[in-house]
Amino acid sequence: MERFISFSGYEQMGTMWEQVKAPLIVPFMKVMVTMCLAMSVMLFVERVYMGIVIVVVKLTRHKPEKRYKWEAIKEDLESGNSAYPMVLVQIPMYNEKEVYQLSIGAACGLSWPSDRIIIQVLDDSTDPIIKALVELECKRWAGKGINIKYEIRDNRNGYKAGALKQGMKHPYVNHCDFVAIFDADFQPDPDFLWRSVPFLAHNPELALVQARWKFVNSDECLMTRMQEMSLDYHFTVEQEAGSATHAFFGFNGTAGVWRISALNEAGGWKDRTTVEDMDLAVRVSLKGWKFVYIGDLKVRNELPSTFRAYRYQQHRWSCGPANLFKKMITEIARNKKVTLWKKVYVIYSFFFVRKIVAHLVTFIFYCVVLPATVLVPEVHVPIWGAVYIPSIVSLLNSVGTPRSFHLLVFWILFENVMSLHRTKGTFIGLFEAGTTVNEWVVTKKLGEALKLKTGSKGTKKPRIQIGESVYMLEVFVGLYLFLCGCYDFSFGKNHYYIYLFLQSMAFFVAGFGYIGVFVPNS
């Protein structure tokens, strides 16, 4: 009798599913598939376009030195060092115990006439011990004859943007022509200013010189290798393409030199989003200024090697641009100082496709809609949308880091996992939902701490601590993908289960904290 009741219950559920599926589920799924395919095509066209631009740039050797005047700045016999522009170097930091000495030391080691450079350490640290250490380090360099200023605030209003804005208000800044900005984990080579400043000095239309990032810990773990692939593509393709075609790209917040007059003309730093660097770049560009990216000028820095730090960083990098897009789209469209083509590029390519569509289609299509189609066989996804387009896009992404081509499959799975948080951040930014829209969590840097504490490259977490190591969103999505894979394996005909099982494993690995490195507390 119990077996009959149980069988009857399953039969009723199956009947209800069939009744709901035809009029509601199938039409909805078809609409979702159509929207996702449209977004996939948009992303594909954008990636191919940038790829073509890069090929042309490489074949024609269209280097920045050919597009803009570049001459080494030389001392004038009559005026002496006054022929050199006055440069301000800003280092914003917040409780940077592990890297403060590296960043301050690298900035103080910059080769430039000593009376034409000011090092400004903007310390927002709340830990009194770290604060004292940073101040002591500044005094140590000042004792060596370096013109270094240690600046603090009574509050952290505006976070990094607030610190940079306050730093520009000091009287001695009025004598400076350019400002170079380095985050606390960035270590420029001594010749950085000699290679970058001449672009600004000899080309009055240029407002920004952006250098490339070079990662000192890319081999720390598999997660840092994956980050290197994504960021290398960003610099090698996205930044290069924007610089070569429209003299515009998003400022990366560090490893760049600004013309102070251009910065002031655009209204200076604003803290209305968590991407104050991108905000400034767009506003300066709308004033008619141009930017140049120098791909062979590299600045060493550190990638986040703990999964928690990387999640926070990716939330900020996805939520901020979406929120900025919402705030500035009307201003960009109404601007009369730049060409229509440039406005279309900024609104469509720079913001809509790269900062919104790319995140949404990766997660919604490949982690939600495509797996769901195994439960609704009436909905068909063409092979070009399910296989060909994502494969080509992934291959194009690998050009930035040829040494990691063999890790491409791992990169795809990892990027899909991270697309969960990028999509979440994008929706939060677009709709300004919740309190995390302007949440700023400083990315934790380890510096040499990892090697000193472990004597190696770090260790995996030996055990799971509920609430600290388990990320429920990743676990939930992993379970969903696994169940879809089981259904497809048992009843489906698409053979998606191979992908679904692999992707579910990637979500489980991330969800249970077995990714990145573990740094002991002692």
Short mmCIF file of C-alpha atoms in Angstrom, two decimals:
data_model
loop_
_atom_site.label_atom_id
_atom_site.label_comp_id
_atom_site.label_asym_id
_atom_site.label_seq_id
_atom_site.Cartn_x
_atom_site.Cartn_y
_atom_site.Cartn_z
CA MET A 1 0.00 0.00 0.00
CA GLU A 2 2.83 2.43 0.91
CA ARG A 3 4.63 1.67 -2.36
CA PHE A 4 1.41 2.37 -4.29
CA ILE A 5 0.95 5.72 -2.51
CA SER A 6 4.59 6.63 -3.16
CA PHE A 7 4.32 5.73 -6.83
CA SER A 8 1.08 7.69 -7.09
CA GLY A 9 2.79 10.74 -5.56
CA TYR A 10 5.63 10.62 -8.08
CA GLU A 11 3.08 10.22 -10.86
CA GLN A 12 1.18 13.28 -9.68
CA MET A 13 4.39 15.34 -9.51
CA GLY A 14 5.27 14.23 -13.03
CA THR A 15 1.83 15.20 -14.28
CA MET A 16 2.04 18.61 -12.61
CA TRP A 17 5.49 19.19 -14.13
CA GLU A 18 4.21 18.36 -17.61
CA GLN A 19 1.22 20.66 -17.14
CA VAL A 20 3.39 23.57 -16.02
CA LYS A 21 6.26 22.93 -18.43
CA ALA A 22 4.44 23.41 -21.72
CA PRO A 23 2.70 26.75 -21.09
CA LEU A 24 5.27 28.35 -18.72
CA ILE A 25 8.69 26.72 -18.47
CA VAL A 26 9.34 26.05 -22.16
CA PRO A 27 8.47 29.59 -23.40
CA PHE A 28 10.48 31.14 -20.56
CA MET A 29 13.48 28.94 -21.29
CA LYS A 30 13.33 29.74 -24.99
CA VAL A 31 13.35 33.46 -24.21
CA MET A 32 16.32 33.02 -21.86
CA VAL A 33 18.25 30.98 -24.42
CA THR A 34 17.61 33.62 -27.10
CA MET A 35 18.79 36.42 -24.80
CA CYS A 36 21.88 34.48 -23.78
CA LEU A 37 22.75 33.66 -27.39
CA ALA A 38 22.41 37.34 -28.29
CA MET A 39 24.76 38.30 -25.45
CA SER A 40 27.19 35.56 -26.52
CA VAL A 41 27.31 36.98 -30.04
CA MET A 42 27.90 40.49 -28.66
CA LEU A 43 30.80 39.25 -26.56
CA PHE A 44 32.19 37.17 -29.43
CA VAL A 45 32.15 40.12 -31.85
CA GLU A 46 33.81 42.35 -29.26
CA ARG A 47 36.60 39.84 -28.61
CA VAL A 48 37.21 39.25 -32.32
CA TYR A 49 37.27 43.00 -32.97
CA MET A 50 39.89 43.56 -30.26
CA GLY A 51 41.88 40.60 -31.56
CA ILE A 52 41.97 42.13 -35.04
CA VAL A 53 43.09 45.48 -33.59
CA ILE A 54 45.95 43.82 -31.72
CA VAL A 55 47.08 41.90 -34.82
CA VAL A 56 47.15 45.15 -36.82
CA VAL A 57 49.04 46.93 -34.03
CA LYS A 58 51.65 44.17 -33.89
CA LEU A 59 52.06 43.87 -37.67
CA THR A 60 52.39 47.61 -38.19
CA ARG A 61 54.52 48.00 -35.04
CA HIS A 62 52.22 50.81 -33.99
CA LYS A 63 54.06 51.52 -30.76
CA PRO A 64 53.29 54.47 -28.47
CA GLU A 65 56.65 56.05 -29.33
CA LYS A 66 55.46 56.28 -32.94
CA ARG A 67 52.04 57.70 -32.12
CA TYR A 68 53.33 60.30 -29.68
CA LYS A 69 56.50 62.31 -29.32
CA TRP A 70 58.96 60.77 -26.90
CA GLU A 71 62.35 62.26 -26.04
CA ALA A 72 64.42 61.78 -22.94
CA ILE A 73 64.23 64.82 -20.68
CA LYS A 74 67.65 66.44 -20.44
CA GLU A 75 69.06 68.89 -17.95
CA ASP A 76 69.26 72.47 -19.18
CA LEU A 77 72.67 74.05 -18.56
CA GLU A 78 71.13 77.40 -17.64
CA SER A 79 68.05 76.37 -15.68
CA GLY A 80 69.51 73.17 -14.22
CA ASN A 81 67.04 70.71 -12.73
CA SER A 82 64.11 73.10 -13.27
CA ALA A 83 63.89 71.66 -16.79
CA TYR A 84 62.52 68.49 -15.20
CA PRO A 85 58.82 68.43 -14.38
CA MET A 86 57.92 68.30 -10.70
CA VAL A 87 56.50 64.84 -9.92
CA LEU A 88 54.39 63.79 -6.97
CA VAL A 89 54.39 60.08 -6.09
CA GLN A 90 51.38 58.95 -4.07
CA ILE A 91 51.24 55.67 -2.11
CA PRO A 92 47.83 55.10 -0.49
CA MET A 93 47.87 52.37 2.13
CA TYR A 94 45.71 50.83 4.83
CA ASN A 95 47.19 48.47 7.43
CA GLU A 96 49.76 47.23 4.92
CA LYS A 97 52.04 45.50 7.40
CA GLU A 98 53.44 42.97 4.95
CA VAL A 99 54.27 45.30 2.04
CA TYR A 100 54.72 48.86 3.30
CA GLN A 101 58.51 48.65 3.31
CA LEU A 102 58.60 47.27 -0.24
CA SER A 103 56.37 49.98 -1.68
CA ILE A 104 57.99 52.89 0.13
CA GLY A 105 61.46 51.59 -0.67
CA ALA A 106 60.63 51.21 -4.38
CA ALA A 107 59.13 54.71 -4.56
CA CYS A 108 62.12 56.25 -2.80
CA GLY A 109 64.39 54.38 -5.22
CA LEU A 110 62.88 56.03 -8.29
CA SER A 111 65.56 57.71 -10.38
CA TRP A 112 64.65 61.39 -10.76
CA PRO A 113 66.29 64.65 -9.65
CA SER A 114 65.84 64.71 -5.88
CA ASP A 115 64.63 68.31 -5.81
CA ARG A 116 61.95 67.54 -8.49
CA ILE A 117 60.14 64.67 -6.78
CA ILE A 118 57.96 64.34 -3.68
CA ILE A 119 57.02 60.98 -2.20
CA GLN A 120 53.67 61.15 -0.43
CA VAL A 121 52.61 58.26 1.81
CA LEU A 122 48.86 58.45 2.47
CA ASP A 123 48.38 56.24 5.50
CA ASP A 124 44.80 55.41 6.47
CA SER A 125 45.90 52.62 8.83
CA THR A 126 43.70 52.00 11.86
CA ASP A 127 46.20 49.70 13.59
CA PRO A 128 48.40 51.97 15.75
CA ILE A 129 51.33 49.55 15.60
CA ILE A 130 51.33 49.46 11.79
CA LYS A 131 50.83 53.21 11.68
CA ALA A 132 53.90 53.72 13.83
CA LEU A 133 55.95 51.38 11.64
CA VAL A 134 54.97 53.22 8.45
CA GLU A 135 55.78 56.59 10.00
CA LEU A 136 59.13 55.29 11.22
CA GLU A 137 59.92 53.99 7.71
CA CYS A 138 59.15 57.41 6.24
CA LYS A 139 61.41 59.09 8.76
CA ARG A 140 64.16 56.62 7.93
CA TRP A 141 64.04 57.57 4.25
CA ALA A 142 63.75 61.26 5.09
CA GLY A 143 66.98 60.86 7.04
CA LYS A 144 68.62 59.71 3.80
CA GLY A 145 67.69 62.96 2.09
CA ILE A 146 64.50 61.76 0.36
CA ASN A 147 61.72 64.33 0.10
CA ILE A 148 59.01 62.15 1.64
CA LYS A 149 55.78 63.27 3.31
CA TYR A 150 53.83 61.15 5.76
CA GLU A 151 50.16 62.16 5.64
CA ILE A 152 47.29 60.84 7.76
CA ARG A 153 43.58 61.66 8.16
CA ASP A 154 41.18 61.69 11.10
CA ASN A 155 38.80 59.36 9.24
CA ARG A 156 38.60 57.02 6.25
CA ASN A 157 35.81 58.81 4.42
CA GLY A 158 35.88 57.89 0.73
CA TYR A 159 38.43 55.13 1.37
CA LYS A 160 41.20 55.24 -1.27
CA ALA A 161 39.53 58.00 -3.28
CA GLY A 162 39.18 60.09 -0.13
CA ALA A 163 42.84 59.60 0.73
CA LEU A 164 44.02 60.55 -2.77
CA LYS A 165 41.71 63.58 -2.83
CA GLN A 166 42.97 64.78 0.55
CA GLY A 167 46.53 64.21 -0.55
CA MET A 168 46.10 66.60 -3.48
CA LYS A 169 45.04 69.43 -1.13
CA HIS A 170 48.44 69.94 0.51
CA PRO A 171 50.15 73.23 -0.49
CA TYR A 172 53.30 71.59 -1.84
CA VAL A 173 51.22 69.72 -4.47
CA ASN A 174 50.56 73.07 -6.21
CA HIS A 175 54.14 73.01 -7.44
CA CYS A 176 53.79 69.56 -9.07
CA ASP A 177 53.02 68.91 -12.74
CA PHE A 178 52.34 65.18 -12.66
CA VAL A 179 51.30 62.59 -10.10
CA ALA A 180 52.34 58.92 -10.17
CA ILE A 181 50.18 56.52 -8.15
CA PHE A 182 51.26 53.15 -6.75
CA ASP A 183 49.20 50.88 -4.53
CA ALA A 184 50.95 49.51 -1.46
CA ASP A 185 52.02 46.24 -3.12
CA PHE A 186 53.45 47.85 -6.27
CA GLN A 187 57.18 48.16 -6.79
CA PRO A 188 58.23 50.31 -9.78
CA ASP A 189 61.68 49.96 -11.26
CA PRO A 190 64.04 52.94 -10.79
CA ASP A 191 63.63 54.07 -14.42
CA PHE A 192 59.81 54.20 -14.31
CA LEU A 193 59.59 58.00 -14.39
CA TRP A 194 62.27 58.34 -17.07
CA ARG A 195 60.19 56.11 -19.36
CA SER A 196 56.72 57.47 -18.60
CA VAL A 197 56.96 61.19 -17.84
CA PRO A 198 58.39 62.20 -21.28
CA PHE A 199 55.08 61.17 -22.90
CA LEU A 200 53.25 63.73 -20.78
CA ALA A 201 55.98 66.36 -20.98
CA HIS A 202 56.12 66.37 -24.81
CA ASN A 203 52.45 65.72 -25.64
CA PRO A 204 50.12 68.33 -24.08
CA GLU A 205 47.00 66.39 -25.19
CA LEU A 206 47.90 63.38 -23.03
CA ALA A 207 46.48 63.11 -19.52
CA LEU A 208 47.49 59.59 -18.49
CA VAL A 209 50.31 57.12 -19.00
CA GLN A 210 49.38 53.62 -17.83
CA ALA A 211 51.96 50.88 -17.28
CA ARG A 212 51.39 47.13 -17.29
CA TRP A 213 51.32 44.96 -14.17
CA LYS A 214 53.91 42.24 -13.63
CA PHE A 215 52.94 39.62 -11.05
CA VAL A 216 55.61 38.51 -8.62
CA ASN A 217 53.55 35.62 -7.20
CA SER A 218 51.80 34.27 -10.30
CA ASP A 219 53.26 30.82 -9.60
CA GLU A 220 52.10 30.82 -5.97
CA CYS A 221 49.19 28.49 -6.68
CA LEU A 222 46.74 27.49 -9.41
CA MET A 223 44.42 30.35 -8.50
CA THR A 224 47.10 32.97 -9.12
CA ARG A 225 47.91 31.34 -12.45
CA MET A 226 44.25 31.71 -13.42
CA GLN A 227 44.27 35.37 -12.38
CA GLU A 228 47.40 35.96 -14.41
CA MET A 229 45.65 34.65 -17.55
CA SER A 230 42.68 36.98 -17.10
CA LEU A 231 44.74 40.06 -16.26
CA ASP A 232 47.31 39.45 -18.99
CA TYR A 233 44.46 39.44 -21.51
CA HIS A 234 43.14 42.66 -20.00
CA PHE A 235 46.48 44.41 -20.45
CA THR A 236 47.69 42.77 -23.66
CA VAL A 237 44.40 43.12 -25.53
CA GLU A 238 41.82 45.37 -23.86
CA GLN A 239 44.13 48.16 -22.70
CA GLU A 240 46.26 48.02 -25.84
CA ALA A 241 43.22 48.08 -28.14
CA GLY A 242 41.65 51.02 -26.30
CA SER A 243 44.88 52.98 -26.36
CA ALA A 244 45.54 52.32 -30.06
CA THR A 245 42.04 53.07 -31.37
CA HIS A 246 40.43 55.67 -29.11
CA ALA A 247 43.25 56.81 -26.82
CA PHE A 248 40.96 55.72 -23.99
CA PHE A 249 40.88 52.88 -21.47
CA GLY A 250 40.06 52.46 -17.81
CA PHE A 251 42.76 53.62 -15.42
CA ASN A 252 43.83 50.63 -13.32
CA GLY A 253 44.10 52.67 -10.14
CA THR A 254 47.86 52.22 -9.86
CA ALA A 255 51.10 52.10 -11.89
CA GLY A 256 50.07 55.19 -13.85
CA VAL A 257 51.07 58.85 -14.15
CA TRP A 258 48.46 61.61 -14.40
CA ARG A 259 48.71 65.19 -15.59
CA ILE A 260 47.48 67.08 -12.52
CA SER A 261 45.81 69.83 -14.55
CA ALA A 262 43.69 67.22 -16.38
CA LEU A 263 42.78 65.55 -13.11
CA ASN A 264 41.68 68.88 -11.63
CA GLU A 265 39.75 69.89 -14.74
CA ALA A 266 37.63 66.75 -14.46
CA GLY A 267 36.78 67.44 -10.83
CA GLY A 268 39.41 65.31 -9.12
CA TRP A 269 38.78 62.12 -7.19
CA LYS A 270 35.22 61.09 -6.32
CA ASP A 271 34.09 58.32 -3.99
CA ARG A 272 30.61 57.70 -5.42
CA THR A 273 31.56 54.15 -6.52
CA THR A 274 34.15 51.53 -5.59
CA VAL A 275 35.99 52.11 -8.89
CA GLU A 276 37.20 55.66 -8.34
CA ASP A 277 39.99 55.04 -10.87
CA MET A 278 37.58 54.19 -13.69
CA ASP A 279 35.32 57.07 -12.68
CA LEU A 280 38.21 59.53 -13.00
CA ALA A 281 39.33 58.08 -16.32
CA VAL A 282 35.89 58.43 -17.90
CA ARG A 283 35.43 61.99 -16.65
CA VAL A 284 38.88 63.06 -17.86
CA SER A 285 38.27 61.44 -21.24
CA LEU A 286 34.97 63.31 -21.61
CA LYS A 287 36.97 66.54 -21.31
CA GLY A 288 38.79 65.60 -24.51
CA TRP A 289 42.02 64.31 -23.00
CA LYS A 290 43.86 61.27 -24.39
CA PHE A 291 45.48 58.28 -22.67
CA VAL A 292 48.39 56.07 -23.67
CA TYR A 293 49.17 52.54 -22.52
CA ILE A 294 52.83 51.43 -22.42
CA GLY A 295 52.84 47.64 -22.65
CA ASP A 296 56.58 47.16 -22.20
CA LEU A 297 56.71 49.29 -19.06
CA LYS A 298 55.96 46.82 -16.26
CA VAL A 299 55.50 47.33 -12.54
CA ARG A 300 55.81 44.42 -10.12
CA ASN A 301 52.88 43.71 -7.85
CA GLU A 302 51.11 40.94 -5.98
CA LEU A 303 48.01 38.94 -6.87
CA PRO A 304 45.59 37.97 -4.09
CA SER A 305 46.43 34.37 -3.24
CA THR A 306 43.62 33.64 -0.79
CA PHE A 307 40.16 32.89 -2.15
CA ARG A 308 38.43 35.19 0.33
CA ALA A 309 40.53 38.18 -0.74
CA TYR A 310 39.96 37.41 -4.40
CA ARG A 311 36.18 37.17 -3.92
CA TYR A 312 36.09 40.62 -2.30
CA GLN A 313 38.23 42.07 -5.07
CA GLN A 314 36.04 40.64 -7.84
CA HIS A 315 32.90 41.92 -6.15
CA ARG A 316 34.38 45.42 -6.14
CA TRP A 317 35.58 45.15 -9.74
CA SER A 318 32.15 44.05 -11.00
CA CYS A 319 29.81 46.05 -8.77
CA GLY A 320 31.69 49.34 -9.21
CA PRO A 321 31.72 49.49 -13.05
CA ALA A 322 28.02 48.55 -13.25
CA ASN A 323 27.14 51.26 -10.73
CA LEU A 324 29.34 53.80 -12.53
CA PHE A 325 27.70 52.89 -15.86
CA LYS A 326 24.28 53.62 -14.36
CA LYS A 327 25.48 56.96 -12.97
CA MET A 328 27.31 58.16 -16.10
CA ILE A 329 25.47 56.83 -19.15
CA THR A 330 23.42 60.01 -19.57
CA GLU A 331 26.44 62.25 -19.03
CA ILE A 332 28.43 60.30 -21.61
CA ALA A 333 25.60 60.38 -24.17
CA ARG A 334 25.12 64.15 -23.82
CA ASN A 335 28.82 65.02 -23.94
CA LYS A 336 29.80 67.31 -26.81
CA LYS A 337 33.59 67.32 -26.45
CA VAL A 338 34.20 63.81 -27.82
CA THR A 339 33.15 62.20 -31.08
CA LEU A 340 30.01 60.12 -31.48
CA TRP A 341 32.16 57.07 -32.29
CA LYS A 342 34.08 57.43 -29.03
CA LYS A 343 30.85 57.78 -27.02
CA VAL A 344 29.49 54.61 -28.65
CA TYR A 345 32.74 52.84 -27.83
CA VAL A 346 32.65 53.88 -24.16
CA ILE A 347 28.96 53.10 -23.64
CA TYR A 348 28.66 49.92 -25.69
CA SER A 349 32.08 48.25 -25.81
CA PHE A 350 33.81 49.49 -22.67
CA PHE A 351 30.88 49.40 -20.27
CA PHE A 352 27.95 47.37 -21.62
CA VAL A 353 29.72 44.43 -23.25
CA ARG A 354 32.86 44.09 -21.12
CA LYS A 355 31.55 45.16 -17.71
CA ILE A 356 27.99 43.84 -17.83
CA VAL A 357 27.28 41.39 -20.65
CA ALA A 358 30.53 39.44 -20.15
CA HIS A 359 29.66 38.73 -16.50
CA LEU A 360 25.98 37.99 -17.02
CA VAL A 361 26.31 35.64 -19.99
CA THR A 362 29.10 33.62 -18.38
CA PHE A 363 27.10 32.74 -15.30
CA ILE A 364 23.47 32.89 -16.45
CA PHE A 365 24.03 30.99 -19.70
CA TYR A 366 26.73 28.46 -18.88
CA CYS A 367 25.92 27.87 -15.19
CA VAL A 368 22.12 28.27 -15.08
CA VAL A 369 20.29 28.21 -18.42
CA LEU A 370 22.38 25.65 -20.34
CA PRO A 371 22.30 23.12 -17.46
CA ALA A 372 18.53 23.67 -17.13
CA THR A 373 17.94 22.71 -20.77
CA VAL A 374 18.72 19.08 -19.93
CA LEU A 375 15.49 19.12 -17.89
CA VAL A 376 13.54 20.70 -20.75
CA PRO A 377 14.47 18.82 -23.93
CA GLU A 378 11.96 20.90 -25.92
CA VAL A 379 14.42 23.81 -25.67
CA HIS A 380 17.34 23.48 -28.08
CA VAL A 381 20.65 25.31 -27.79
CA PRO A 382 22.53 25.44 -31.12
CA ILE A 383 26.01 23.97 -31.05
CA TRP A 384 27.56 27.26 -32.16
CA GLY A 385 26.23 28.90 -28.99
CA ALA A 386 26.97 26.04 -26.63
CA VAL A 387 30.41 25.06 -27.95
CA TYR A 388 31.90 27.11 -30.79
CA ILE A 389 31.54 30.65 -29.43
CA PRO A 390 32.77 29.92 -25.87
CA SER A 391 35.64 27.85 -27.26
CA ILE A 392 36.82 30.65 -29.57
CA VAL A 393 36.45 33.29 -26.87
CA SER A 394 38.48 31.13 -24.48
CA LEU A 395 41.20 30.56 -27.07
CA LEU A 396 41.41 34.29 -27.74
CA ASN A 397 41.84 34.89 -24.02
CA SER A 398 44.83 32.56 -23.89
CA VAL A 399 46.94 34.74 -26.22
CA GLY A 400 47.88 36.98 -23.30
CA THR A 401 49.59 34.16 -21.39
CA PRO A 402 50.97 31.56 -23.82
CA ARG A 403 52.84 29.76 -21.02
CA SER A 404 49.52 28.80 -19.42
CA PHE A 405 47.77 27.51 -22.54
CA HIS A 406 47.76 23.98 -21.11
CA LEU A 407 45.70 25.31 -18.19
CA LEU A 408 42.93 26.66 -20.41
CA VAL A 409 40.32 24.13 -19.26
CA PHE A 410 41.04 24.96 -15.61
CA TRP A 411 40.79 28.67 -16.44
CA ILE A 412 37.36 28.18 -18.04
CA LEU A 413 36.05 26.32 -15.00
CA PHE A 414 37.57 28.86 -12.61
CA GLU A 415 36.19 31.86 -14.52
CA ASN A 416 32.73 30.29 -14.47
CA VAL A 417 32.97 29.93 -10.70
CA MET A 418 34.00 33.57 -10.29
CA SER A 419 31.23 34.67 -12.67
CA LEU A 420 28.82 33.87 -9.83
CA HIS A 421 30.17 36.78 -7.77
CA ARG A 422 30.70 39.02 -10.76
CA THR A 423 27.06 38.58 -11.79
CA LYS A 424 25.91 39.19 -8.24
CA GLY A 425 28.08 42.31 -8.05
CA THR A 426 26.82 43.54 -11.43
CA PHE A 427 23.18 43.33 -10.34
CA ILE A 428 23.97 45.02 -7.02
CA GLY A 429 25.74 47.84 -8.87
CA LEU A 430 23.02 48.31 -11.50
CA PHE A 431 20.14 48.35 -9.04
CA GLU A 432 22.12 49.76 -6.07
CA ALA A 433 20.74 46.94 -3.97
CA GLY A 434 21.83 46.34 -0.41
CA THR A 435 24.66 47.83 1.57
CA THR A 436 27.50 46.24 -0.41
CA VAL A 437 27.10 48.52 -3.44
CA ASN A 438 29.75 50.87 -2.00
CA GLU A 439 31.47 48.31 0.21
CA TRP A 440 35.24 48.65 0.09
CA VAL A 441 37.28 45.77 1.47
CA VAL A 442 41.02 46.25 0.98
CA THR A 443 42.56 43.30 -0.87
CA LYS A 444 44.82 41.49 1.58
CA LYS A 445 48.47 41.40 0.53
CA LEU A 446 50.84 38.81 1.90
CA GLY A 447 54.19 40.12 0.70
CA GLU A 448 56.90 37.90 2.11
CA ALA A 449 54.70 36.75 5.00
CA LEU A 450 53.64 33.56 3.26
CA LYS A 451 57.17 32.35 2.71
CA LEU A 452 58.30 33.38 6.17
CA LYS A 453 55.43 31.61 7.91
CA THR A 454 55.38 28.44 5.91
CA GLY A 455 58.87 28.17 4.47
CA SER A 456 57.29 27.36 1.10
CA LYS A 457 54.57 28.48 -1.26
CA GLY A 458 51.81 28.02 1.29
CA THR A 459 49.68 25.11 2.32
CA LYS A 460 46.17 23.98 1.68
CA LYS A 461 43.69 24.27 4.51
CA PRO A 462 44.00 21.08 6.56
CA ARG A 463 40.40 21.09 7.68
CA ILE A 464 37.09 22.76 7.00
CA GLN A 465 35.80 25.32 9.46
CA ILE A 466 32.06 25.86 9.07
CA GLY A 467 31.23 29.50 8.45
CA GLU A 468 34.83 30.39 7.68
CA SER A 469 35.87 28.03 4.91
CA VAL A 470 32.54 26.98 3.40
CA TYR A 471 31.03 29.31 0.80
CA MET A 472 27.40 28.31 0.51
CA LEU A 473 26.67 30.05 -2.80
CA GLU A 474 29.37 28.03 -4.55
CA VAL A 475 28.21 24.82 -2.88
CA PHE A 476 24.59 25.44 -3.88
CA VAL A 477 25.46 26.10 -7.54
CA GLY A 478 27.76 23.08 -7.55
CA LEU A 479 24.92 20.88 -6.26
CA TYR A 480 22.57 22.25 -8.93
CA LEU A 481 25.06 21.50 -11.70
CA PHE A 482 25.76 18.03 -10.32
CA LEU A 483 22.06 17.12 -10.25
CA CYS A 484 21.60 18.44 -13.80
CA GLY A 485 24.58 16.34 -14.85
CA CYS A 486 23.12 13.23 -13.23
CA TYR A 487 19.81 13.76 -15.01
CA ASP A 488 21.52 14.32 -18.36
CA PHE A 489 23.66 11.21 -17.86
CA SER A 490 20.59 9.09 -17.08
CA PHE A 491 17.93 10.50 -19.39
CA GLY A 492 19.42 13.25 -21.59
CA LYS A 493 20.75 13.18 -25.12
CA ASN A 494 22.92 16.33 -25.13
CA HIS A 495 25.96 14.80 -23.42
CA TYR A 496 26.34 18.01 -21.39
CA TYR A 497 27.01 15.87 -18.32
CA ILE A 498 30.75 15.82 -19.01
CA TYR A 499 30.89 19.61 -18.69
CA LEU A 500 28.34 19.70 -15.88
CA PHE A 501 30.26 17.25 -13.69
CA LEU A 502 33.55 19.10 -14.24
CA GLN A 503 31.96 22.48 -13.53
CA SER A 504 30.18 21.20 -10.43
CA MET A 505 33.51 19.89 -9.11
CA ALA A 506 35.04 23.34 -9.65
CA PHE A 507 32.23 24.95 -7.64
CA PHE A 508 32.62 22.37 -4.87
CA VAL A 509 36.39 22.90 -4.71
CA ALA A 510 35.87 26.64 -4.34
CA GLY A 511 32.86 26.25 -2.06
CA PHE A 512 34.74 24.14 0.46
CA GLY A 513 37.75 26.44 0.44
CA TYR A 514 40.23 24.14 -1.32
CA ILE A 515 41.56 26.85 -3.59
CA GLY A 516 44.26 29.44 -3.14
CA VAL A 517 46.67 29.21 -0.24
CA PHE A 518 46.29 28.96 3.50
CA VAL A 519 48.34 31.25 5.71
CA PRO A 520 48.71 30.07 9.32
CA ASN A 521 47.82 32.58 12.00
CA SER A 522 51.09 31.98 13.77
#
